[in-house]
mmCIF file of C-alpha atoms in Angstrom:
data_model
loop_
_atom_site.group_PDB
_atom_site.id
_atom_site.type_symbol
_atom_site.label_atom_id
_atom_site.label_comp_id
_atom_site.label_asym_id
_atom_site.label_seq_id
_atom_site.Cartn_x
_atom_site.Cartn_y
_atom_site.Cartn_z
ATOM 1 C CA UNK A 1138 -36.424 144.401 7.818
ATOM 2 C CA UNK A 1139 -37.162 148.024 6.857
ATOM 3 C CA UNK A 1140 -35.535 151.038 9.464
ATOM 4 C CA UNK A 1141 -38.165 153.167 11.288
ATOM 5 C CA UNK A 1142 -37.480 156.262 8.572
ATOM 6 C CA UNK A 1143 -38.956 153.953 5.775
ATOM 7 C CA UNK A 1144 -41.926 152.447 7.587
ATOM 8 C CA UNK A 1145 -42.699 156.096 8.780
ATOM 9 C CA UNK A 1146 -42.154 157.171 5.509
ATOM 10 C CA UNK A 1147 -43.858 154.892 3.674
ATOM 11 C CA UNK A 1148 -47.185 155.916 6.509
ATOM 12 C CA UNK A 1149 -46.980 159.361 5.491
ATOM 13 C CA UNK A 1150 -46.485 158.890 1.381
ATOM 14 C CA UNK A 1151 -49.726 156.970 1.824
ATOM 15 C CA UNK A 1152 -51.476 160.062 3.076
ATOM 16 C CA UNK A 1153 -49.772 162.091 0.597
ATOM 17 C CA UNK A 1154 -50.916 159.500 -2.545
ATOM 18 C CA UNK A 1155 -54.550 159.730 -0.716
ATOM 19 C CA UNK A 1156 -54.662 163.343 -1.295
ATOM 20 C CA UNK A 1157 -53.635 163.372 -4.802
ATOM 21 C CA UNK A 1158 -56.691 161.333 -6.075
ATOM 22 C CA UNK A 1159 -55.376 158.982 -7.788
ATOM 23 C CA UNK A 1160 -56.004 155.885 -7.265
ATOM 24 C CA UNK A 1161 -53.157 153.836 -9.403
ATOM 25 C CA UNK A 1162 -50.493 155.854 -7.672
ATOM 26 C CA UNK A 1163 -51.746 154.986 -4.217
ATOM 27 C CA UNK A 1164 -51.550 151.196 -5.364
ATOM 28 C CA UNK A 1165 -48.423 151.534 -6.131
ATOM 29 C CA UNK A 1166 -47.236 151.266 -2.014
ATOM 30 C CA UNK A 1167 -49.528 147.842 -1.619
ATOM 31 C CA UNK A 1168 -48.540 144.494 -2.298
ATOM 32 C CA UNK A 1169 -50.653 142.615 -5.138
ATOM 33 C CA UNK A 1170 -52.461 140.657 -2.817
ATOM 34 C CA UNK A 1171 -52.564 143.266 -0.132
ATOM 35 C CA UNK A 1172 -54.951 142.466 2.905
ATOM 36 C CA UNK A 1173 -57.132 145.758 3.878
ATOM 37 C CA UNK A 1174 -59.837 145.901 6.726
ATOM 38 C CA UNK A 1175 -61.250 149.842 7.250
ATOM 39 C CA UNK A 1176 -62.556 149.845 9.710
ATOM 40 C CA UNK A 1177 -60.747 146.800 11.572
ATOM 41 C CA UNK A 1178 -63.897 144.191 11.945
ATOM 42 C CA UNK A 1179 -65.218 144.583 8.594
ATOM 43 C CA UNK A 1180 -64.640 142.359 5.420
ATOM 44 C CA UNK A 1181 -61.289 142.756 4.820
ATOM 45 C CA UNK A 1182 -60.291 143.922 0.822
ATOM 46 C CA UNK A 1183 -57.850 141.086 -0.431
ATOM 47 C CA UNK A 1184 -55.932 142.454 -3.484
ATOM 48 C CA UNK A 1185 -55.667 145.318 -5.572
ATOM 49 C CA UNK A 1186 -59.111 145.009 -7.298
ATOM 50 C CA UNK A 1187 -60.929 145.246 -4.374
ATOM 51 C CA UNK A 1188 -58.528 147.874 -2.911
ATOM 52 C CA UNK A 1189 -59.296 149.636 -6.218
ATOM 53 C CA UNK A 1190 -63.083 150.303 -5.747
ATOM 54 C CA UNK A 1191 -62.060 151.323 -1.922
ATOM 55 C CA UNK A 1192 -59.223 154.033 -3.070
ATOM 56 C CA UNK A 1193 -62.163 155.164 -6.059
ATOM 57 C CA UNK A 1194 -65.157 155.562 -3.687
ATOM 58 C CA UNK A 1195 -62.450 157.605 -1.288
ATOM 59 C CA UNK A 1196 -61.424 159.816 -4.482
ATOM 60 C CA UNK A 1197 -64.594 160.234 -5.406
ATOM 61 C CA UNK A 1198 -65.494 161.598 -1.740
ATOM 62 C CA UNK A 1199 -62.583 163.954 -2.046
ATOM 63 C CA UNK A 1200 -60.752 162.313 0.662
ATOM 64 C CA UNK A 1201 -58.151 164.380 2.390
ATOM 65 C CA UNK A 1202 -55.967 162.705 5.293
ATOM 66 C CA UNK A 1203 -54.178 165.167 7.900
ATOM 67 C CA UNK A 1204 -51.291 163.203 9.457
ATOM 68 C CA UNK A 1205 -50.567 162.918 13.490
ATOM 69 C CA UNK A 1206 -47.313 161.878 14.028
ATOM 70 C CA UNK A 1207 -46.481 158.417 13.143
ATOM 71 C CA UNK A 1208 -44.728 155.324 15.492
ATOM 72 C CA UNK A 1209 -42.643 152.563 13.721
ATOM 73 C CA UNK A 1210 -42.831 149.451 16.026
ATOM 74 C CA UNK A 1211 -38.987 147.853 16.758
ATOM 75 C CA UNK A 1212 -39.200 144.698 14.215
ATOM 76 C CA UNK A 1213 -38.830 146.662 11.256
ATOM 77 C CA UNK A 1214 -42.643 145.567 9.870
ATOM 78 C CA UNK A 1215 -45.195 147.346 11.753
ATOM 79 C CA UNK A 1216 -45.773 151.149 12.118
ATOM 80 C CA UNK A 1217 -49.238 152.726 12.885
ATOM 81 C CA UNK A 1218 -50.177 156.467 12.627
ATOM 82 C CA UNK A 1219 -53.304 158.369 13.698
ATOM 83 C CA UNK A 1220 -54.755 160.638 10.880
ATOM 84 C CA UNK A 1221 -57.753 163.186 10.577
ATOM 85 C CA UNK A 1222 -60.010 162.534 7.722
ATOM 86 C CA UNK A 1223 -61.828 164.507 5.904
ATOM 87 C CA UNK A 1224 -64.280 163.540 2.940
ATOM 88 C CA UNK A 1225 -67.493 165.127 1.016
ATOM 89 C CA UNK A 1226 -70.771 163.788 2.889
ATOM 90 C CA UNK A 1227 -71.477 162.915 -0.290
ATOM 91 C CA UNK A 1228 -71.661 160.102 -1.501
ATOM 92 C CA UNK A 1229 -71.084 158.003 1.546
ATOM 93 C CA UNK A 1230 -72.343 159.887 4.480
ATOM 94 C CA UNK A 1231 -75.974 158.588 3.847
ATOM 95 C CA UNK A 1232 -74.861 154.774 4.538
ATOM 96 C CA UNK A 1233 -73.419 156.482 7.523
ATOM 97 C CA UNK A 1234 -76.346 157.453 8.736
ATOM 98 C CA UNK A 1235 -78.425 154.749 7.889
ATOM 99 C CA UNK A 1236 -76.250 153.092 10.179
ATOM 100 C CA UNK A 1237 -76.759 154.993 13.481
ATOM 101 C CA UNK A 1238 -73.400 156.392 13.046
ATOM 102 C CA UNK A 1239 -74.125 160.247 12.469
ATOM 103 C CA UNK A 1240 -77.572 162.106 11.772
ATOM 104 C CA UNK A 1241 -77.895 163.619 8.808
ATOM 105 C CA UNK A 1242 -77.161 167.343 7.718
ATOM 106 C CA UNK A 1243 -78.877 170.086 7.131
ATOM 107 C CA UNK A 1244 -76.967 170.804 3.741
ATOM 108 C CA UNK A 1245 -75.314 167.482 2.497
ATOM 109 C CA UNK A 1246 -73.493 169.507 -0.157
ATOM 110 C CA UNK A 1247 -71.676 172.010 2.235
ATOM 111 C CA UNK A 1248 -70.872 169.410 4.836
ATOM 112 C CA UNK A 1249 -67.527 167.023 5.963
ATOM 113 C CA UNK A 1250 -67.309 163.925 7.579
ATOM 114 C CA UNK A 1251 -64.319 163.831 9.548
ATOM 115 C CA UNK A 1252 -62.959 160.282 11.107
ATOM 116 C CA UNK A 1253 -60.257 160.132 13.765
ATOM 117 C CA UNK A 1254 -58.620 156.926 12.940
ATOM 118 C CA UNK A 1255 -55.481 154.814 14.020
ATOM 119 C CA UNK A 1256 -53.919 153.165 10.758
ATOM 120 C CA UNK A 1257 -52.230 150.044 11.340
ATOM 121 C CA UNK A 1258 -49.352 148.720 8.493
ATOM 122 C CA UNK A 1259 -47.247 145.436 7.452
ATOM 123 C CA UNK A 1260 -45.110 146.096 5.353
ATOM 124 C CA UNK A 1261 -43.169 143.394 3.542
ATOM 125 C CA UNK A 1262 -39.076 143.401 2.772
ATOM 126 C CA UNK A 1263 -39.376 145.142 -0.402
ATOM 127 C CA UNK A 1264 -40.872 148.561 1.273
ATOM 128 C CA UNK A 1265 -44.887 147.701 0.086
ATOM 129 C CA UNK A 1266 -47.599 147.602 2.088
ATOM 130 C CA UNK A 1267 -48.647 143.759 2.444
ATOM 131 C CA UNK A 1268 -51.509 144.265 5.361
ATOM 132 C CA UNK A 1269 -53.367 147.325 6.543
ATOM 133 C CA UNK A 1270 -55.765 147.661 9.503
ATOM 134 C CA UNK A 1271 -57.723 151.123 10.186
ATOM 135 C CA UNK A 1272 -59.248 151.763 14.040
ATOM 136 C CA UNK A 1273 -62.416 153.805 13.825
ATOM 137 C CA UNK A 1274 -65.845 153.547 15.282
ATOM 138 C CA UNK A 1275 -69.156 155.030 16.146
ATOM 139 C CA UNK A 1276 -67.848 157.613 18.267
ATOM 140 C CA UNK A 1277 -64.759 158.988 15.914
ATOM 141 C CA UNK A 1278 -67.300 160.036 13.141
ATOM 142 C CA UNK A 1279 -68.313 163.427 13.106
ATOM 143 C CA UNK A 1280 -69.809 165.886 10.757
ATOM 144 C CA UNK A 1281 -67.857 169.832 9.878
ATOM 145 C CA UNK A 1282 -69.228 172.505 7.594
ATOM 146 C CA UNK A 1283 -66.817 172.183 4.493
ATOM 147 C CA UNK A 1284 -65.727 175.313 4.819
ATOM 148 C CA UNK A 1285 -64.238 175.274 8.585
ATOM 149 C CA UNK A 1286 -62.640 171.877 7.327
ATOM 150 C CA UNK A 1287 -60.897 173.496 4.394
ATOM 151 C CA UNK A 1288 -59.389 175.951 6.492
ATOM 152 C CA UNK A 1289 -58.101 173.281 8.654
ATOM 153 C CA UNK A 1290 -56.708 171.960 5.811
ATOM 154 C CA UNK A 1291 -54.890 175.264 4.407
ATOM 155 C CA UNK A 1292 -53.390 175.676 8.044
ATOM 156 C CA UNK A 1293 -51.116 172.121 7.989
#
């Protein structure tokens, strides 16, 4: 059973790893055969393979997380924490849209998607993350000109 500092903790080092790019340190926090679902309803990612190509394609998009403030639940295994993120339209806002989820912008190249989403975490006895559910739909996807989103980002 892990205290509420470490499964807090171990929520906001996961933003932290996610804004560093690189995709073998964020692996580091998840279990080997780490369940993933983002958003919740999709196929989950079993493993770190498949979590691989997901932490890539979010490097690749420049992903940037802004933390809310994060809630450890009392059996020492669950914590969840809403986060703001941020992410080039490129090269996955156009699935996006073919979607229904957003219309596409003006300037694809100068443009953010942000997602308002509620991260969900198991975490096993050793401190890793062993099962991970993100909250996000339709309505929690919007689009930001990159600039007004870095500034939001220089201002945390």
């Amino acid at each position: 059973m892990l205290t509420d500092a470490k499964l807090t903790g171990l929520l906001a080092e996961h933003c932290r790893r996610m804004n560093t790019g690189d995709v073998d340190y964020m692996l580091e926090l998840y279990s080997r055969d780490v369940r993933f679902e983002d958003p919740v309803g999709a196929r989950p990612m079993i493993g770190h393979d498949e979590l691989r190509g997901h932490f890539t394609r979010a490097a690749e998009s420049e992903t940037y997380d802004i933390p809310g403030t994060p809630v450890a639940a009392g059996d020492g295994r669950h914590a969840m924490l809403p986060v703001t993120v941020q992410m080039n339209y490129l090269p996955l806002g156009p699935a996006l849209v073919a979607h229904g989820f957003l219309d596409a912008p003006r300037n694809p190249r100068r443009t953010l998607l942000t997602l308002n989403v509620v991260g969900l975490i198991r975490a096993s006895d050793e401190g890793l993350i062993e099962a991970c559910w993100i909250y996000w739909g339709r309505t929690d996807v919007a689009l930001m000109d990159a600039a007004a989103g870095m500034a939001l980002r220089t201002a945390r």
